mmCIF file of C-alpha atoms and ligand atoms in Angstrom:
data_model
loop_
_atom_site.group_PDB
_atom_site.id
_atom_site.type_symbol
_atom_site.label_atom_id
_atom_site.label_comp_id
_atom_site.label_asym_id
_atom_site.label_seq_id
_atom_site.Cartn_x
_atom_site.Cartn_y
_atom_site.Cartn_z
ATOM 1 C CA MET A 1 92.628 83.325 125.750
ATOM 2 C CA ILE A 2 96.112 84.168 124.457
ATOM 3 C CA ARG A 3 98.806 82.313 126.428
ATOM 4 C CA PRO A 4 101.745 84.602 127.468
ATOM 5 C CA VAL A 5 104.962 83.709 125.659
ATOM 6 C CA ARG A 6 108.004 83.146 127.861
ATOM 7 C CA VAL A 7 111.391 84.211 126.462
ATOM 8 C CA LEU A 8 113.862 81.343 126.878
ATOM 9 C CA ARG A 9 117.448 82.655 126.647
ATOM 10 C CA VAL A 10 119.904 79.867 125.779
ATOM 11 C CA ALA A 11 123.675 79.732 126.373
ATOM 12 C CA LEU A 12 125.250 76.968 124.281
ATOM 13 C CA VAL A 13 128.517 75.516 125.585
ATOM 14 C CA GLY A 14 130.192 73.362 122.925
ATOM 15 C CA PHE A 15 129.732 74.074 119.232
ATOM 16 C CA GLY A 16 130.764 70.837 117.482
ATOM 17 C CA ASN A 17 128.685 68.178 115.707
ATOM 18 C CA VAL A 18 125.747 68.283 118.110
ATOM 19 C CA GLY A 19 125.898 72.004 118.994
ATOM 20 C CA ARG A 20 125.934 73.010 115.327
ATOM 21 C CA ARG A 21 123.024 70.753 114.389
ATOM 22 C CA PHE A 22 121.067 72.154 117.328
ATOM 23 C CA VAL A 23 121.747 75.730 116.174
ATOM 24 C CA GLU A 24 120.886 74.855 112.541
ATOM 25 C CA ARG A 25 117.450 73.642 113.682
ATOM 26 C CA LEU A 26 116.885 76.403 116.245
ATOM 27 C CA PRO A 27 115.415 79.173 114.065
ATOM 28 C CA GLY A 28 113.123 76.787 112.126
ATOM 29 C CA PRO A 29 111.449 73.627 113.450
ATOM 30 C CA TYR A 30 112.764 73.876 116.991
ATOM 31 C CA ALA A 31 111.537 77.471 117.417
ATOM 32 C CA ARG A 32 108.113 76.325 116.174
ATOM 33 C CA VAL A 33 107.950 73.454 118.675
ATOM 34 C CA LEU A 34 109.025 75.727 121.536
ATOM 35 C CA ARG A 35 106.581 78.392 120.456
ATOM 36 C CA ALA A 36 103.770 75.851 120.600
ATOM 37 C CA ALA A 37 104.938 75.019 124.144
ATOM 38 C CA GLY A 38 104.758 78.726 125.065
ATOM 39 C CA ALA A 39 108.371 79.898 124.680
ATOM 40 C CA ARG A 40 110.300 82.138 122.308
ATOM 41 C CA VAL A 41 113.886 80.946 122.164
ATOM 42 C CA VAL A 42 116.810 83.398 121.942
ATOM 43 C CA LEU A 43 120.433 82.255 121.634
ATOM 44 C CA THR A 44 122.418 84.713 123.791
ATOM 45 C CA ALA A 45 125.813 82.995 124.172
ATOM 46 C CA VAL A 46 127.915 80.337 122.425
ATOM 47 C CA ALA A 47 131.250 78.892 123.595
ATOM 48 C CA SER A 48 133.738 76.611 121.877
ATOM 49 C CA ALA A 49 137.318 75.612 122.748
ATOM 50 C CA GLY A 50 139.260 76.791 119.694
ATOM 51 C CA HIS A 51 136.593 78.722 117.764
ATOM 52 C CA GLY A 52 136.023 81.527 120.226
ATOM 53 C CA ARG A 53 133.115 82.654 122.410
ATOM 54 C CA ALA A 54 130.341 85.151 121.930
ATOM 55 C CA ILE A 55 127.718 86.819 124.111
ATOM 56 C CA ASP A 56 125.023 89.083 122.755
ATOM 57 C CA PRO A 57 122.129 89.942 125.086
ATOM 58 C CA ARG A 58 120.014 90.934 122.052
ATOM 59 C CA GLY A 59 120.423 87.472 120.556
ATOM 60 C CA LEU A 60 123.012 85.877 118.279
ATOM 61 C CA SER A 61 122.029 84.958 114.738
ATOM 62 C CA ALA A 62 122.180 81.172 114.247
ATOM 63 C CA ALA A 63 123.320 81.674 110.643
ATOM 64 C CA ALA A 64 126.113 84.057 111.681
ATOM 65 C CA CYS A 65 127.392 81.620 114.342
ATOM 66 C CA LEU A 66 127.391 78.741 111.855
ATOM 67 C CA ALA A 67 129.041 80.839 109.141
ATOM 68 C CA ALA A 68 131.766 82.013 111.545
ATOM 69 C CA VAL A 69 132.895 78.473 112.353
ATOM 70 C CA ALA A 70 132.331 77.109 108.826
ATOM 71 C CA ARG A 71 134.951 79.573 107.519
ATOM 72 C CA ASP A 72 137.209 78.313 110.313
ATOM 73 C CA GLY A 73 136.815 81.796 111.745
ATOM 74 C CA SER A 74 135.940 82.690 115.305
ATOM 75 C CA LEU A 75 132.789 83.357 117.284
ATOM 76 C CA ASP A 76 134.749 86.189 118.931
ATOM 77 C CA ASP A 77 133.780 88.426 115.973
ATOM 78 C CA LEU A 78 130.107 88.232 117.038
ATOM 79 C CA HIS A 79 130.773 89.055 120.690
ATOM 80 C CA ARG A 80 129.501 92.259 122.324
ATOM 81 C CA GLY A 81 131.078 93.657 125.488
ATOM 82 C CA PRO A 82 134.331 93.086 127.360
ATOM 83 C CA PRO A 83 136.265 90.019 126.171
ATOM 84 C CA VAL A 84 135.368 86.652 127.679
ATOM 85 C CA ARG A 85 138.504 84.789 128.688
ATOM 86 C CA SER A 86 137.143 81.323 129.514
ATOM 87 C CA THR A 87 134.059 79.120 129.265
ATOM 88 C CA LEU A 88 133.426 79.421 133.001
ATOM 89 C CA GLU A 89 133.510 83.210 132.648
ATOM 90 C CA LEU A 90 131.018 82.974 129.778
ATOM 91 C CA ILE A 91 128.711 80.853 131.963
ATOM 92 C CA ARG A 92 129.015 83.409 134.783
ATOM 93 C CA ARG A 93 128.290 86.362 132.461
ATOM 94 C CA ALA A 94 125.821 84.997 129.893
ATOM 95 C CA PRO A 95 122.350 86.546 130.133
ATOM 96 C CA ALA A 96 120.664 83.135 129.893
ATOM 97 C CA ASP A 97 117.915 81.074 131.516
ATOM 98 C CA VAL A 98 119.302 77.716 130.390
ATOM 99 C CA MET A 99 122.712 76.328 129.507
ATOM 100 C CA VAL A 100 122.871 73.627 126.852
ATOM 101 C CA GLU A 101 126.119 71.690 127.493
ATOM 102 C CA VAL A 102 127.628 69.732 124.580
ATOM 103 C CA THR A 103 131.365 69.621 125.142
ATOM 104 C CA PRO A 104 133.286 66.346 124.517
ATOM 105 C CA LEU A 105 133.063 63.435 126.939
ATOM 106 C CA ASP A 106 135.920 62.898 129.352
ATOM 107 C CA PRO A 107 135.177 59.332 130.495
ATOM 108 C CA ARG A 108 137.664 59.375 133.364
ATOM 109 C CA ARG A 109 136.517 62.478 135.301
ATOM 110 C CA GLY A 110 133.496 63.929 133.510
ATOM 111 C CA GLU A 111 135.262 67.289 133.207
ATOM 112 C CA PRO A 112 135.036 70.078 132.096
ATOM 113 C CA ALA A 113 131.312 69.422 131.690
ATOM 114 C CA LEU A 114 130.809 68.713 135.391
ATOM 115 C CA SER A 115 132.238 72.134 136.320
ATOM 116 C CA HIS A 116 130.207 73.821 133.576
ATOM 117 C CA VAL A 117 126.976 72.265 134.876
ATOM 118 C CA ARG A 118 127.740 73.214 138.510
ATOM 119 C CA ALA A 119 128.582 76.798 137.532
ATOM 120 C CA ALA A 120 125.377 77.198 135.517
ATOM 121 C CA LEU A 121 123.131 75.774 138.272
ATOM 122 C CA ARG A 122 124.821 77.967 140.898
ATOM 123 C CA ARG A 123 124.133 80.960 138.666
ATOM 124 C CA GLY A 124 120.453 80.050 138.605
ATOM 125 C CA MET A 125 120.258 78.589 135.088
ATOM 126 C CA ASP A 126 118.518 75.350 134.182
ATOM 127 C CA VAL A 127 120.829 72.858 132.460
ATOM 128 C CA VAL A 128 120.232 70.558 129.500
ATOM 129 C CA THR A 129 123.031 68.265 128.325
ATOM 130 C CA ALA A 130 123.837 65.470 125.872
ATOM 131 C CA ASN A 131 127.083 64.840 127.742
ATOM 132 C CA LYS A 132 126.870 61.638 129.775
ATOM 133 C CA GLY A 133 129.933 62.583 131.863
ATOM 134 C CA PRO A 134 128.062 64.757 134.387
ATOM 135 C CA VAL A 135 125.245 62.200 134.543
ATOM 136 C CA ALA A 136 127.593 59.277 135.288
ATOM 137 C CA PHE A 137 129.912 61.156 137.663
ATOM 138 C CA GLY A 138 127.638 63.570 139.452
ATOM 139 C CA ARG A 139 123.915 63.168 138.761
ATOM 140 C CA ARG A 140 122.839 62.857 142.391
ATOM 141 C CA GLY A 141 124.832 65.926 143.517
ATOM 142 C CA LEU A 142 123.778 67.930 140.470
ATOM 143 C CA LEU A 143 120.097 67.203 141.079
ATOM 144 C CA ALA A 144 120.516 68.292 144.721
ATOM 145 C CA LEU A 145 122.300 71.467 143.580
ATOM 146 C CA ALA A 146 119.558 72.147 141.031
ATOM 147 C CA ARG A 147 116.892 71.704 143.734
ATOM 148 C CA ARG A 148 118.693 74.128 146.077
ATOM 149 C CA HIS A 149 118.664 76.751 143.333
ATOM 150 C CA GLY A 150 115.119 75.988 142.176
ATOM 151 C CA ARG A 151 116.461 74.824 138.783
ATOM 152 C CA ARG A 152 116.446 71.609 136.725
ATOM 153 C CA PHE A 153 119.143 69.343 135.346
ATOM 154 C CA LEU A 154 117.922 67.393 132.293
ATOM 155 C CA HIS A 155 119.945 64.957 130.193
ATOM 156 C CA GLU A 156 117.654 62.919 127.916
ATOM 157 C CA SER A 157 120.114 62.801 125.002
ATOM 158 C CA ALA A 158 123.034 61.533 127.136
ATOM 159 C CA VAL A 159 121.933 57.947 126.337
ATOM 160 C CA MET A 160 120.307 56.847 123.049
ATOM 161 C CA ASP A 161 120.203 60.402 121.707
ATOM 162 C CA GLY A 162 116.630 61.696 121.528
ATOM 163 C CA ALA A 163 114.902 58.335 122.137
ATOM 164 C CA PRO A 164 113.085 58.633 125.473
ATOM 165 C CA VAL A 165 114.826 56.674 128.207
ATOM 166 C CA PHE A 166 115.056 58.823 131.340
ATOM 167 C CA ASN A 167 111.844 60.698 130.560
ATOM 168 C CA LEU A 168 109.998 57.486 129.676
ATOM 169 C CA LEU A 169 110.716 55.998 133.099
ATOM 170 C CA GLU A 170 110.109 59.248 134.947
ATOM 171 C CA ARG A 171 106.887 60.289 133.297
ATOM 172 C CA CYS A 172 105.213 57.220 131.858
ATOM 173 C CA LEU A 173 106.175 54.312 134.120
ATOM 174 C CA PRO A 174 105.519 55.494 137.688
ATOM 175 C CA GLY A 175 106.704 53.330 140.567
ATOM 176 C CA LEU A 176 108.457 50.829 138.302
ATOM 177 C CA ARG A 177 111.628 49.212 139.646
ATOM 178 C CA VAL A 178 114.368 48.458 137.112
ATOM 179 C CA ARG A 179 116.069 45.200 138.109
ATOM 180 C CA GLY A 180 118.684 45.268 135.375
ATOM 181 C CA PHE A 181 119.274 46.068 131.727
ATOM 182 C CA ARG A 182 121.303 45.206 128.669
ATOM 183 C CA GLY A 183 121.822 47.473 125.701
ATOM 184 C CA THR A 184 123.762 48.365 122.599
ATOM 185 C CA LEU A 185 124.347 52.012 123.419
ATOM 186 C CA ASN A 186 127.390 53.011 121.359
ATOM 187 C CA SER A 187 126.512 53.999 117.794
ATOM 188 C CA THR A 188 130.110 54.095 116.534
ATOM 189 C CA THR A 189 130.917 50.463 117.342
ATOM 190 C CA GLY A 190 127.542 49.349 115.972
ATOM 191 C CA TYR A 191 128.232 51.213 112.737
ATOM 192 C CA VAL A 192 131.832 49.932 112.447
ATOM 193 C CA LEU A 193 130.871 46.285 113.100
ATOM 194 C CA SER A 194 127.989 46.540 110.643
ATOM 195 C CA ARG A 195 130.249 47.842 107.882
ATOM 196 C CA VAL A 196 132.905 45.200 108.689
ATOM 197 C CA GLU A 197 130.158 42.544 108.277
ATOM 198 C CA GLU A 198 129.612 43.990 104.778
ATOM 199 C CA GLY A 199 133.299 43.769 103.903
ATOM 200 C CA ALA A 200 134.719 47.184 104.861
ATOM 201 C CA SER A 201 137.975 47.446 106.812
ATOM 202 C CA PRO A 202 137.666 48.656 110.431
ATOM 203 C CA ALA A 203 139.687 51.798 109.560
ATOM 204 C CA ASP A 204 137.437 52.719 106.604
ATOM 205 C CA ALA A 205 134.300 52.023 108.642
ATOM 206 C CA LEU A 206 135.549 54.331 111.405
ATOM 207 C CA ARG A 207 136.258 57.070 108.832
ATOM 208 C CA GLU A 208 132.669 56.773 107.568
ATOM 209 C CA ALA A 209 131.292 56.954 111.110
ATOM 210 C CA ARG A 210 133.382 60.069 111.728
ATOM 211 C CA ALA A 211 131.894 61.699 108.639
ATOM 212 C CA LEU A 212 128.434 61.063 110.121
ATOM 213 C CA GLY A 213 129.467 63.017 113.224
ATOM 214 C CA ILE A 214 128.792 60.129 115.623
ATOM 215 C CA VAL A 215 132.372 59.416 116.734
ATOM 216 C CA GLU A 216 133.629 60.807 120.050
ATOM 217 C CA LYS A 217 136.430 63.371 119.735
ATOM 218 C CA ASP A 218 138.833 60.601 120.794
ATOM 219 C CA ALA A 219 137.645 57.489 118.902
ATOM 220 C CA ALA A 220 139.349 55.258 121.493
ATOM 221 C CA HIS A 221 136.544 56.208 123.869
ATOM 222 C CA ASP A 222 134.128 54.432 121.518
ATOM 223 C CA LEU A 223 136.303 51.506 120.402
ATOM 224 C CA ASP A 224 137.599 50.651 123.909
ATOM 225 C CA GLY A 225 134.158 50.733 125.492
ATOM 226 C CA TRP A 226 134.575 53.905 127.593
ATOM 227 C CA ASP A 227 131.551 55.659 126.088
ATOM 228 C CA ALA A 228 129.425 52.554 126.668
ATOM 229 C CA ALA A 229 130.747 52.232 130.247
ATOM 230 C CA VAL A 230 129.873 55.850 131.036
ATOM 231 C CA LYS A 231 126.388 55.370 129.550
ATOM 232 C CA GLY A 232 125.952 52.172 131.597
ATOM 233 C CA CYS A 233 126.820 54.113 134.770
ATOM 234 C CA ALA A 234 124.527 56.996 133.807
ATOM 235 C CA LEU A 235 121.626 54.542 133.357
ATOM 236 C CA ALA A 236 122.409 52.466 136.451
ATOM 237 C CA ASN A 237 122.732 55.540 138.645
ATOM 238 C CA ALA A 238 119.560 57.162 137.296
ATOM 239 C CA LEU A 239 117.282 54.117 136.865
ATOM 240 C CA MET A 240 118.562 51.732 139.570
ATOM 241 C CA ALA A 241 119.605 54.264 142.250
ATOM 242 C CA ALA A 242 123.162 52.896 141.948
ATOM 243 C CA ARG A 243 126.459 54.635 142.677
ATOM 244 C CA VAL A 244 128.739 53.148 140.017
ATOM 245 C CA ALA A 245 131.701 55.020 138.537
ATOM 246 C CA PRO A 246 133.056 54.245 135.056
ATOM 247 C CA ALA A 247 136.357 53.017 136.542
ATOM 248 C CA GLN A 248 134.409 50.240 138.362
ATOM 249 C CA VAL A 249 132.933 48.891 135.112
ATOM 250 C CA ARG A 250 134.329 45.589 133.793
ATOM 251 C CA ARG A 251 135.131 46.816 130.288
ATOM 252 C CA ARG A 252 136.308 45.299 127.001
ATOM 253 C CA GLY A 253 136.125 47.107 123.656
ATOM 254 C CA ILE A 254 135.835 45.780 120.111
ATOM 255 C CA ARG A 255 139.502 45.995 119.016
ATOM 256 C CA GLY A 256 140.076 42.313 119.861
ATOM 257 C CA LEU A 257 137.374 41.168 117.388
ATOM 258 C CA SER A 258 138.915 40.068 114.083
ATOM 259 C CA PRO A 259 137.046 41.044 110.882
ATOM 260 C CA ALA A 260 137.043 37.320 109.943
ATOM 261 C CA LEU A 261 135.158 36.439 113.153
ATOM 262 C CA VAL A 262 132.661 39.272 112.635
ATOM 263 C CA ARG A 263 131.978 38.211 109.030
ATOM 264 C CA ARG A 264 131.672 34.524 109.894
ATOM 265 C CA ALA A 265 129.040 35.380 112.547
ATOM 266 C CA ALA A 266 127.134 37.456 109.955
ATOM 267 C CA ARG A 267 127.182 34.527 107.474
ATOM 268 C CA GLU A 268 125.711 32.376 110.231
ATOM 269 C CA GLY A 269 122.908 34.888 110.847
ATOM 270 C CA ALA A 270 124.388 36.330 114.076
ATOM 271 C CA ARG A 271 125.985 39.669 114.958
ATOM 272 C CA TYR A 272 128.771 40.855 117.236
ATOM 273 C CA ARG A 273 127.846 44.021 119.115
ATOM 274 C CA LEU A 274 129.245 45.900 122.103
ATOM 275 C CA VAL A 275 126.797 45.163 124.911
ATOM 276 C CA VAL A 276 126.384 47.027 128.216
ATOM 277 C CA ARG A 277 124.869 45.032 131.069
ATOM 278 C CA ALA A 278 123.771 46.005 134.564
ATOM 279 C CA ARG A 279 122.444 43.758 137.314
ATOM 280 C CA ARG A 280 122.074 43.742 141.056
ATOM 281 C CA ALA A 281 124.337 41.234 142.763
ATOM 282 C CA ARG A 282 125.090 40.945 146.495
ATOM 283 C CA GLY A 283 123.316 44.238 147.183
ATOM 284 C CA ARG A 284 125.327 46.193 144.607
ATOM 285 C CA VAL A 285 124.719 47.164 140.999
ATOM 286 C CA GLN A 286 127.392 45.813 138.681
ATOM 287 C CA VAL A 287 127.923 47.224 135.198
ATOM 288 C CA SER A 288 129.929 45.505 132.454
ATOM 289 C CA VAL A 289 130.747 46.230 128.815
ATOM 290 C CA GLY A 290 132.006 43.760 126.227
ATOM 291 C CA PRO A 291 131.454 42.374 122.726
ATOM 292 C CA GLU A 292 128.817 39.648 122.527
ATOM 293 C CA ARG A 293 127.580 37.382 119.717
ATOM 294 C CA LEU A 294 123.848 38.097 119.371
ATOM 295 C CA ALA A 295 121.333 35.827 117.632
ATOM 296 C CA ALA A 296 119.398 37.363 114.711
ATOM 297 C CA GLY A 297 116.132 37.635 116.693
ATOM 298 C CA ASP A 298 117.711 39.450 119.629
ATOM 299 C CA PRO A 299 116.245 42.986 119.925
ATOM 300 C CA LEU A 300 119.804 44.281 120.431
ATOM 301 C CA ALA A 301 120.981 42.857 117.077
ATOM 302 C CA GLY A 302 120.286 46.004 115.057
ATOM 303 C CA SER A 303 122.343 47.251 112.127
ATOM 304 C CA GLY A 304 124.507 50.336 111.542
ATOM 305 C CA SER A 305 124.232 52.970 114.246
ATOM 306 C CA ASP A 306 121.032 51.475 115.719
ATOM 307 C CA SER A 307 120.931 51.353 119.469
ATOM 308 C CA ALA A 308 118.650 49.404 121.773
ATOM 309 C CA LEU A 309 117.984 49.028 125.466
ATOM 310 C CA LEU A 310 116.181 46.136 127.148
ATOM 311 C CA LEU A 311 114.996 46.922 130.654
ATOM 312 C CA ASP A 312 114.095 44.168 133.091
ATOM 313 C CA THR A 313 111.416 45.611 135.400
ATOM 314 C CA ASP A 314 109.327 44.360 138.314
ATOM 315 C CA LEU A 315 105.840 45.490 137.219
ATOM 316 C CA MET A 316 106.123 45.503 133.420
ATOM 317 C CA GLY A 317 108.520 42.631 132.708
ATOM 318 C CA GLU A 318 110.850 43.410 129.799
ATOM 319 C CA ILE A 319 110.561 46.726 127.940
ATOM 320 C CA ALA A 320 112.620 47.410 124.800
ATOM 321 C CA ILE A 321 113.539 50.857 123.464
ATOM 322 C CA VAL A 322 115.001 50.850 119.966
ATOM 323 C CA GLU A 323 116.462 53.735 117.968
ATOM 324 C CA ARG A 324 117.115 53.140 114.296
ATOM 325 C CA GLY A 325 120.103 54.848 112.686
ATOM 326 C CA GLY A 326 121.055 57.321 115.419
ATOM 327 C CA THR A 327 122.840 60.452 114.202
ATOM 328 C CA VAL A 328 123.447 63.968 115.548
ATOM 329 C CA GLU A 329 119.924 64.806 114.336
ATOM 330 C CA GLN A 330 118.424 62.608 117.055
ATOM 331 C CA THR A 331 120.853 63.942 119.667
ATOM 332 C CA ALA A 332 119.907 67.537 118.866
ATOM 333 C CA TYR A 333 116.235 66.554 119.079
ATOM 334 C CA GLY A 334 116.880 65.194 122.594
ATOM 335 C CA LEU A 335 118.102 68.654 123.590
ATOM 336 C CA LEU A 336 114.911 70.160 122.177
ATOM 337 C CA SER A 337 112.738 67.682 124.095
ATOM 338 C CA ASP A 338 114.460 68.731 127.336
ATOM 339 C CA LEU A 339 113.931 72.435 126.525
ATOM 340 C CA VAL A 340 110.228 71.726 125.986
ATOM 341 C CA ALA A 341 110.181 69.910 129.359
ATOM 342 C CA LEU A 342 111.652 73.036 130.954
ATOM 343 C CA VAL A 343 108.896 75.287 129.747
ATOM 344 C CA ARG A 344 106.224 72.817 130.863
ATOM 345 C CA PRO A 345 105.506 72.008 134.526
ATOM 346 C CA ALA A 346 108.051 69.697 136.194
ATOM 347 C CA ALA A 347 107.355 65.987 136.756
ATOM 348 C CA PRO A 348 108.493 64.582 140.115
ATOM 349 C CA THR A 349 112.135 63.472 140.024
ATOM 350 C CA ARG A 350 112.654 59.710 140.027
ATOM 351 C CA GLY A 351 114.162 58.419 143.251
ATOM 352 C CA PRO A 352 113.975 55.368 145.493
ATOM 353 C CA ARG A 353 110.385 54.131 145.735
ATOM 354 C CA ARG A 354 108.638 55.416 148.865
ATOM 355 C CA ARG A 355 106.540 53.155 151.107
ATOM 356 C CA ARG A 356 102.939 54.309 150.992
ATOM 357 C CA THR A 357 100.557 54.012 153.945
ATOM 358 C CA VAL A 358 97.045 52.945 153.084
ATOM 359 C CA PRO A 359 94.487 55.047 154.946
HETATM 360 N N1 LIG B 1 127.774 63.131 118.210
HETATM 361 C C1 LIG B 1 126.799 62.343 118.669
HETATM 362 O O1 LIG B 1 126.142 61.619 117.909
HETATM 363 C C2 LIG B 1 126.434 62.338 120.142
HETATM 364 C C3 LIG B 1 125.354 61.549 120.570
HETATM 365 C C4 LIG B 1 124.978 61.588 121.922
HETATM 366 C C5 LIG B 1 125.731 62.346 122.814
HETATM 367 N N2 LIG B 1 126.822 63.067 122.367
HETATM 368 C C6 LIG B 1 127.576 63.845 123.345
HETATM 369 O O2 LIG B 1 127.424 65.231 123.026
HETATM 370 C C7 LIG B 1 128.620 65.946 123.344
HETATM 371 C C8 LIG B 1 129.090 66.709 122.121
HETATM 372 O O3 LIG B 1 129.351 65.787 121.065
HETATM 373 P P1 LIG B 1 129.899 66.319 119.668
HETATM 374 O O4 LIG B 1 129.874 65.144 118.751
HETATM 375 O O5 LIG B 1 129.204 67.572 119.290
HETATM 376 O O6 LIG B 1 131.404 66.700 120.075
HETATM 377 P P2 LIG B 1 132.428 67.577 119.206
HETATM 378 O O7 LIG B 1 132.051 67.561 117.787
HETATM 379 O O8 LIG B 1 133.796 67.123 119.622
HETATM 380 O O9 LIG B 1 132.194 69.078 119.740
HETATM 381 C C9 LIG B 1 132.549 69.478 121.015
HETATM 382 C C10 LIG B 1 132.498 70.989 121.082
HETATM 383 O O10 LIG B 1 132.864 71.387 122.393
HETATM 384 C C11 LIG B 1 133.837 72.429 122.294
HETATM 385 N N3 LIG B 1 134.623 72.419 123.536
HETATM 386 C C12 LIG B 1 135.567 71.560 123.958
HETATM 387 N N4 LIG B 1 136.033 71.916 125.181
HETATM 388 C C13 LIG B 1 135.343 73.036 125.515
HETATM 389 C C14 LIG B 1 135.365 73.900 126.645
HETATM 390 N N5 LIG B 1 136.175 73.671 127.692
HETATM 391 N N6 LIG B 1 134.555 74.977 126.642
HETATM 392 C C15 LIG B 1 133.715 75.230 125.595
HETATM 393 N N7 LIG B 1 133.641 74.442 124.506
HETATM 394 C C16 LIG B 1 134.447 73.370 124.486
HETATM 395 C C17 LIG B 1 134.608 72.124 121.052
HETATM 396 O O11 LIG B 1 135.268 73.317 120.600
HETATM 397 P P3 LIG B 1 136.041 73.385 119.167
HETATM 398 O O12 LIG B 1 134.944 73.457 118.125
HETATM 399 O O13 LIG B 1 136.787 74.630 119.209
HETATM 400 O O14 LIG B 1 136.849 72.113 119.111
HETATM 401 C C18 LIG B 1 133.458 71.698 120.138
HETATM 402 O O15 LIG B 1 132.839 72.866 119.625
HETATM 403 C C19 LIG B 1 129.619 64.902 123.842
HETATM 404 O O16 LIG B 1 129.616 64.887 125.252
HETATM 405 C C20 LIG B 1 129.065 63.588 123.309
HETATM 406 O O17 LIG B 1 129.408 62.490 124.109
HETATM 407 C C21 LIG B 1 127.163 63.089 121.068
#
C-alpha cells in the first residue's frame, strides 16, 4: 500500500547560524528523512531582523534564500504579495503548518521568541524551536495554548542541540522522576576553557568559537552564565515540574577564572567547566550555575564544545547524556527530529506523575 504524503509547509523565523544550516540541509538529507516519515517539506516563509522577510505560497528555494543573505542582500527580493512589515505580520500571514523559531536568546524576558511562539500557536501552527527562552519563561503556558489549538510545541534542540533530552525522558523513560541534575550545557564556555588549557588567550578562543557559529549573538550571555541559567530553568521546568525563572538562578560565569588557574588544573589532570546544577530543597527546585573544577573521570569533564548532562532519577539511578563537539549541525538536526515527531503520532506530554489505581 502506498502511504499518502503529507505536505509540511514551514515558516522559518530567524535566519542566522542555525536557520541557515537548517535551510542548507532541507532540500537534501532532511527532505529524505521527512519523506521517509511521510511528509514533503516546503519552505513557504523566512524572516530575519536585518535581512528582510519573504513569503511564497508556492515554496521558496533554499538556495535562493541562502544566496540572498550570503551577498548581504535581502530576502525581500524573493517575497510575493503585499509587503510584510514585521515578523509578527509574517507569522500571521505565512501559509504554513509549522513555525521553526530560531531568533537570538533574550535571557531576561525570552522575547521576541515568546511572542512569536504564541502568535504561531494561536494561528493554528505547530511550533519547533531551538530557542530556550520560550521554554524557560513560558513552557507550561505554551503547552496549554498548544493544546487549546490542537497543536504541538516542541523544543528538543533548546538544550544540548540535537542530543535527545526532552524526547528521551518523554518517550523512552515513562514514569521516571528526575530528582536533580548537573550538566555542562554551554558549548562556548567549554570550547573557550578547552582552548585556554591548550595555551590560547580567552579572546582568541572566543573568536574561534564565534567562527564555529556556537556563540550567542551577545557573547556575554555565554561567558556570564546566562545561557546556562536559561537552559537550567528549561530543564528544571520540563523535567522536574519546577517553576524557576532565570533571574532566580544563583549564577557565576567564567570571567573570574584566570588562564593560569585553568592551565594548572589541566596539568594536574582536572578541568574547569561551567556547571549547571538543579536539586529539590525545602519543597522547591533550586538551579545554580558556576565554574567547577572537575576530576578527569567525571562524565562532565569533556573537551571543546562537548556537553553532558547527568540526571539523578528515582527508578534508573544516574543517567548520562553526552554530546561530543556540538555545533550548529547538531542544533539543526534537533529541529529536524522535532519535525519528524510532528508528522508521527504524538506521545503523551510529560507532566506530574499520576497516581494509578490497581483494579
Ligand atoms: N548556534 C548554536 O550552536 C545554537 C545551539 C543551540 C541553540 N541555539 C539557539 O538557536 C537560536 C538561534 O541561534 P543562532 O546561532 O542561529 O543565532 P544568530 O546567528 O544570531 O541568528 C539569529 C537570527 O534571528 C534573526 N532575528 C533576530 N531578531 C529577529 C526578529 N525579531 N524577527 C525575525 N528574525 C529575527 C536574525 O536576523 P539577522 O540575520 O538580520 O541578524 C538572525 O537571522 C538562539 O535562540 C540560540 O540560543 C543556538
